[in-house]
mmCIF file of C-alpha atoms and ligand atoms in Angstrom:
data_model
loop_
_atom_site.group_PDB
_atom_site.id
_atom_site.type_symbol
_atom_site.label_atom_id
_atom_site.label_comp_id
_atom_site.label_asym_id
_atom_site.label_seq_id
_atom_site.Cartn_x
_atom_site.Cartn_y
_atom_site.Cartn_z
ATOM 1 C CA MET A 1416 65.382 160.421 -53.681
ATOM 2 C CA GLU A 1417 64.097 157.845 -51.270
ATOM 3 C CA THR A 1418 63.567 159.097 -47.699
ATOM 4 C CA ARG A 1419 62.514 157.270 -44.560
ATOM 5 C CA ILE A 1420 61.585 158.418 -41.082
ATOM 6 C CA GLY A 1421 62.464 156.911 -37.678
ATOM 7 C CA PHE A 1422 61.049 157.553 -34.212
ATOM 8 C CA GLY A 1423 62.551 156.723 -30.863
ATOM 9 C CA TYR A 1424 61.298 157.030 -27.270
ATOM 10 C CA ASP A 1425 63.040 156.314 -23.976
ATOM 11 C CA SER A 1426 62.599 156.965 -20.235
ATOM 12 C CA HIS A 1427 64.757 156.591 -17.132
ATOM 13 C CA VAL A 1428 64.166 157.201 -13.455
ATOM 14 C CA PHE A 1429 66.305 159.639 -11.461
ATOM 15 C CA LYS A 1430 68.451 158.087 -8.766
ATOM 16 C CA PRO A 1431 70.703 159.754 -6.134
ATOM 17 C CA GLY A 1432 74.377 158.974 -6.173
ATOM 18 C CA VAL A 1433 74.495 158.324 -9.926
ATOM 19 C CA ALA A 1434 76.312 160.602 -12.455
ATOM 20 C CA LEU A 1435 73.973 162.295 -14.912
ATOM 21 C CA HIS A 1436 74.639 161.767 -18.617
ATOM 22 C CA ILE A 1437 72.375 163.374 -21.179
ATOM 23 C CA GLY A 1438 73.103 163.930 -24.882
ATOM 24 C CA GLY A 1439 76.614 162.519 -24.427
ATOM 25 C CA LEU A 1440 77.520 165.161 -21.815
ATOM 26 C CA ALA A 1441 78.262 164.730 -18.146
ATOM 27 C CA VAL A 1442 75.765 167.147 -16.510
ATOM 28 C CA GLU A 1443 76.218 168.711 -13.011
ATOM 29 C CA HIS A 1444 73.163 167.526 -10.954
ATOM 30 C CA PRO A 1445 72.539 165.860 -7.566
ATOM 31 C CA GLU A 1446 70.918 162.787 -9.226
ATOM 32 C CA GLY A 1447 71.599 160.736 -12.353
ATOM 33 C CA LEU A 1448 69.523 158.416 -14.517
ATOM 34 C CA ALA A 1449 69.395 154.764 -13.400
ATOM 35 C CA GLY A 1450 70.028 152.172 -16.103
ATOM 36 C CA HIS A 1451 72.160 149.187 -17.071
ATOM 37 C CA SER A 1452 74.268 151.515 -19.248
ATOM 38 C CA ASP A 1453 74.991 155.207 -18.383
ATOM 39 C CA GLY A 1454 71.241 155.873 -18.711
ATOM 40 C CA ASP A 1455 71.583 158.518 -21.382
ATOM 41 C CA VAL A 1456 67.916 158.902 -22.275
ATOM 42 C CA LEU A 1457 68.560 161.207 -25.236
ATOM 43 C CA LEU A 1458 71.212 158.959 -26.912
ATOM 44 C CA HIS A 1459 68.922 155.961 -26.401
ATOM 45 C CA ALA A 1460 65.927 157.657 -28.057
ATOM 46 C CA VAL A 1461 68.198 158.773 -30.969
ATOM 47 C CA THR A 1462 69.644 155.173 -31.300
ATOM 48 C CA ASP A 1463 66.103 153.754 -31.566
ATOM 49 C CA ALA A 1464 65.091 156.428 -34.094
ATOM 50 C CA LEU A 1465 68.114 155.566 -36.284
ATOM 51 C CA LEU A 1466 67.461 151.831 -36.100
ATOM 52 C CA GLY A 1467 63.723 152.417 -36.658
ATOM 53 C CA ALA A 1468 64.335 154.432 -39.819
ATOM 54 C CA ILE A 1469 65.796 151.336 -41.482
ATOM 55 C CA ALA A 1470 63.544 148.827 -39.640
ATOM 56 C CA ALA A 1471 66.619 147.215 -38.128
ATOM 57 C CA GLY A 1472 65.189 146.411 -34.689
ATOM 58 C CA ASP A 1473 65.769 148.327 -31.449
ATOM 59 C CA ILE A 1474 68.457 149.194 -28.885
ATOM 60 C CA GLY A 1475 67.426 146.253 -26.650
ATOM 61 C CA GLY A 1476 68.073 143.787 -29.480
ATOM 62 C CA PHE A 1477 71.520 145.190 -30.294
ATOM 63 C CA PHE A 1478 72.636 145.829 -26.751
ATOM 64 C CA PRO A 1479 70.734 143.509 -24.422
ATOM 65 C CA PRO A 1480 70.722 144.582 -20.740
ATOM 66 C CA SER A 1481 71.485 140.911 -19.884
ATOM 67 C CA ASP A 1482 74.935 141.411 -21.553
ATOM 68 C CA PRO A 1483 77.546 142.437 -18.967
ATOM 69 C CA ARG A 1484 79.498 144.270 -21.746
ATOM 70 C CA TRP A 1485 76.892 147.073 -21.598
ATOM 71 C CA LYS A 1486 77.060 147.502 -17.797
ATOM 72 C CA ASP A 1487 77.671 151.296 -17.248
ATOM 73 C CA ALA A 1488 78.487 151.537 -20.979
ATOM 74 C CA ASP A 1489 79.002 154.872 -22.641
ATOM 75 C CA SER A 1490 75.844 155.324 -24.704
ATOM 76 C CA ALA A 1491 77.992 156.976 -27.419
ATOM 77 C CA ILE A 1492 78.816 153.356 -28.474
ATOM 78 C CA PHE A 1493 75.097 152.623 -29.078
ATOM 79 C CA VAL A 1494 74.462 155.709 -31.179
ATOM 80 C CA GLN A 1495 77.607 155.186 -33.260
ATOM 81 C CA GLN A 1496 76.707 151.535 -33.882
ATOM 82 C CA ALA A 1497 73.258 152.606 -35.087
ATOM 83 C CA ARG A 1498 74.941 155.114 -37.407
ATOM 84 C CA GLU A 1499 77.007 152.316 -38.837
ATOM 85 C CA GLU A 1500 73.915 150.149 -39.370
ATOM 86 C CA LEU A 1501 72.326 153.072 -41.250
ATOM 87 C CA GLN A 1502 75.381 153.513 -43.462
ATOM 88 C CA ARG A 1503 75.500 149.820 -44.200
ATOM 89 C CA ALA A 1504 71.851 149.948 -45.286
ATOM 90 C CA GLY A 1505 72.833 152.722 -47.711
ATOM 91 C CA TYR A 1506 71.325 155.764 -45.948
ATOM 92 C CA ARG A 1507 72.541 159.047 -44.426
ATOM 93 C CA ILE A 1508 70.914 161.273 -41.874
ATOM 94 C CA VAL A 1509 69.179 164.376 -43.105
ATOM 95 C CA ASN A 1510 68.240 165.751 -39.658
ATOM 96 C CA ILE A 1511 67.349 164.799 -36.117
ATOM 97 C CA ASP A 1512 64.789 166.472 -33.821
ATOM 98 C CA THR A 1513 64.430 165.608 -30.142
ATOM 99 C CA THR A 1514 62.384 166.656 -27.150
ATOM 100 C CA LEU A 1515 63.507 165.965 -23.627
ATOM 101 C CA ILE A 1516 60.805 165.906 -20.944
ATOM 102 C CA LEU A 1517 62.206 166.407 -17.442
ATOM 103 C CA ALA A 1518 61.637 168.683 -14.428
ATOM 104 C CA ALA A 1519 65.398 169.355 -13.790
ATOM 105 C CA PRO A 1520 68.125 170.233 -14.597
ATOM 106 C CA LYS A 1521 67.454 173.102 -16.999
ATOM 107 C CA ILE A 1522 68.562 172.048 -20.512
ATOM 108 C CA GLY A 1523 68.454 175.525 -22.199
ATOM 109 C CA PRO A 1524 71.883 176.634 -20.935
ATOM 110 C CA ILE A 1525 73.619 173.423 -22.184
ATOM 111 C CA ALA A 1526 71.482 172.679 -25.261
ATOM 112 C CA SER A 1527 74.053 174.144 -27.654
ATOM 113 C CA GLU A 1528 76.896 172.087 -26.172
ATOM 114 C CA MET A 1529 74.704 169.035 -26.286
ATOM 115 C CA ARG A 1530 73.777 169.593 -29.946
ATOM 116 C CA THR A 1531 77.425 169.885 -30.778
ATOM 117 C CA ARG A 1532 78.253 166.677 -29.007
ATOM 118 C CA VAL A 1533 75.448 164.680 -30.673
ATOM 119 C CA ALA A 1534 76.325 166.201 -34.053
ATOM 120 C CA ASP A 1535 79.988 165.131 -33.504
ATOM 121 C CA LEU A 1536 78.933 161.546 -32.576
ATOM 122 C CA LEU A 1537 76.960 161.224 -35.836
ATOM 123 C CA GLY A 1538 79.316 163.177 -38.163
ATOM 124 C CA LEU A 1539 76.631 165.863 -38.672
ATOM 125 C CA GLY A 1540 76.559 169.681 -38.634
ATOM 126 C CA ILE A 1541 75.005 171.362 -35.605
ATOM 127 C CA ASP A 1542 72.161 172.690 -37.817
ATOM 128 C CA GLN A 1543 71.138 169.042 -38.454
ATOM 129 C CA VAL A 1544 70.576 168.354 -34.769
ATOM 130 C CA SER A 1545 67.726 169.938 -32.707
ATOM 131 C CA ILE A 1546 67.376 169.468 -28.923
ATOM 132 C CA LYS A 1547 64.371 170.873 -27.164
ATOM 133 C CA ALA A 1548 63.230 170.472 -23.595
ATOM 134 C CA LYS A 1549 59.942 170.649 -21.656
ATOM 135 C CA THR A 1550 58.877 170.091 -18.050
ATOM 136 C CA PRO A 1551 56.435 167.175 -17.493
ATOM 137 C CA GLU A 1552 53.506 169.544 -16.634
ATOM 138 C CA GLY A 1553 50.575 167.690 -15.071
ATOM 139 C CA LEU A 1554 52.093 164.262 -15.529
ATOM 140 C CA GLY A 1555 53.354 163.773 -11.971
ATOM 141 C CA LEU A 1556 56.622 162.476 -13.421
ATOM 142 C CA ASP A 1557 59.162 164.886 -11.882
ATOM 143 C CA HIS A 1558 61.430 161.959 -10.955
ATOM 144 C CA VAL A 1559 61.585 160.676 -14.529
ATOM 145 C CA ALA A 1560 63.454 161.881 -17.652
ATOM 146 C CA GLN A 1561 61.859 161.044 -20.983
ATOM 147 C CA CYS A 1562 63.017 161.741 -24.518
ATOM 148 C CA GLN A 1563 61.389 161.556 -27.956
ATOM 149 C CA ALA A 1564 63.420 161.651 -31.118
ATOM 150 C CA VAL A 1565 62.672 161.627 -34.858
ATOM 151 C CA VAL A 1566 65.129 161.284 -37.671
ATOM 152 C CA LEU A 1567 64.821 161.670 -41.422
ATOM 153 C CA VAL A 1568 67.209 159.691 -43.532
ATOM 154 C CA GLU A 1569 67.798 159.561 -47.311
ATOM 155 C CA ARG A 1570 69.140 156.791 -49.532
ATOM 156 C CA VAL A 1571 72.683 157.479 -50.820
ATOM 157 C CA LEU A 1572 73.405 154.027 -52.269
ATOM 158 C CA GLU A 1573 71.086 152.360 -54.833
ATOM 159 C CA PRO A 1574 70.125 148.775 -53.947
ATOM 160 C CA ASP A 1575 72.408 147.336 -56.750
ATOM 161 C CA GLU A 1576 75.431 149.386 -55.589
ATOM 162 C CA LEU A 1577 74.676 148.032 -52.112
ATOM 163 C CA LYS A 1578 74.467 144.474 -53.426
ATOM 164 C CA SER A 1579 77.907 144.661 -55.066
ATOM 165 C CA MET A 1580 79.440 146.152 -51.889
ATOM 166 C CA THR A 1581 77.855 143.429 -49.829
ATOM 167 C CA ALA A 1582 79.318 140.802 -52.217
ATOM 168 C CA VAL A 1583 82.812 142.312 -51.761
ATOM 169 C CA ILE A 1584 82.374 142.279 -47.932
ATOM 170 C CA GLU A 1585 81.034 138.655 -48.123
ATOM 171 C CA SER A 1586 84.044 137.461 -50.186
ATOM 172 C CA GLN A 1587 86.384 139.198 -47.673
ATOM 173 C CA ARG A 1588 84.589 137.402 -44.810
ATOM 174 C CA GLN A 1589 84.913 134.016 -46.571
ATOM 175 C CA LEU A 1590 88.656 134.750 -47.116
ATOM 176 C CA GLU A 1591 89.033 135.595 -43.426
ATOM 177 C CA ASP A 1592 87.252 132.319 -42.521
ATOM 178 C CA VAL A 1593 89.699 130.372 -44.714
ATOM 179 C CA VAL A 1594 92.682 132.092 -43.101
ATOM 180 C CA GLU A 1595 91.281 131.493 -39.617
ATOM 181 C CA ASP A 1596 90.702 127.819 -40.404
ATOM 182 C CA LEU A 1597 94.261 127.553 -41.693
ATOM 183 C CA LEU A 1598 95.694 129.335 -38.593
ATOM 184 C CA ALA A 1599 93.531 127.090 -36.374
ATOM 185 C CA SER A 1600 94.807 123.923 -38.066
ATOM 186 C CA VAL A 1601 98.463 124.996 -38.296
ATOM 187 C CA HIS A 1602 99.060 126.928 -35.067
ATOM 188 C CA GLY A 1603 96.021 125.969 -32.977
ATOM 189 C CA VAL A 1604 94.898 129.631 -32.866
ATOM 190 C CA PRO A 1605 91.258 129.656 -31.651
ATOM 191 C CA LYS A 1606 88.739 130.795 -34.208
ATOM 192 C CA ARG A 1607 86.815 134.005 -33.577
ATOM 193 C CA ARG A 1608 83.357 134.308 -35.008
ATOM 194 C CA GLY A 1609 81.302 137.551 -34.802
ATOM 195 C CA ASP A 1610 77.942 137.048 -33.147
ATOM 196 C CA ALA A 1611 74.930 138.492 -35.036
ATOM 197 C CA PRO A 1612 72.712 140.951 -33.179
ATOM 198 C CA LEU A 1613 69.571 139.503 -31.699
ATOM 199 C CA TYR A 1614 66.303 141.182 -32.510
ATOM 200 C CA ASP A 1615 63.923 141.377 -29.528
ATOM 201 C CA THR A 1616 61.838 144.182 -28.291
ATOM 202 C CA GLU A 1617 62.910 144.309 -24.710
ATOM 203 C CA ASP A 1618 64.507 147.682 -23.860
ATOM 204 C CA ILE A 1619 65.608 148.435 -20.337
ATOM 205 C CA THR A 1620 69.048 149.544 -21.548
HETATM 206 ZN ZN1 LIG B 675 67.447 153.922 -22.116
#
């Protein structure tokens, strides 16, 4: 069985007047995490770990902060898209381990609810998701939340099974293109074309 490992890291600064979202939960706190999206530091680190496991780029490449679609976006979208990329590459998640580093709020009392939420987003059991938390002792970073995540994935589709699936998808796409061209010429319906994700390393999502 082929396994691969992925690692993700993210940080966001606390800002008054912003709602706090961590691990897909709305958390009661006087300050939230500033970001172009909802600033969910844990989901961003997990997204990067998933993409990293299959060497598919990073969160900034898939969801550029310059794109207005991701303004205040629910980070559940990012993590679910990364899960789809992983499935497309023929892998499934074995387990995820994360460490949050932040001075407040206390994560212990909500860790179980957070694990359930992350497990639900990824179609996993709660025993496949670990969420730990530490305070940033000696770092002088009490106004910042950081998160580190690692994920282990295993191959569930062999490369030739994947190739035949890709061929089916490709032929469906070509068929859709033909239909769209026909519609465009007959009814003047504008063509829609999916845009491929860009791969750059900028991440201020
Ligand atoms: Zn982030």
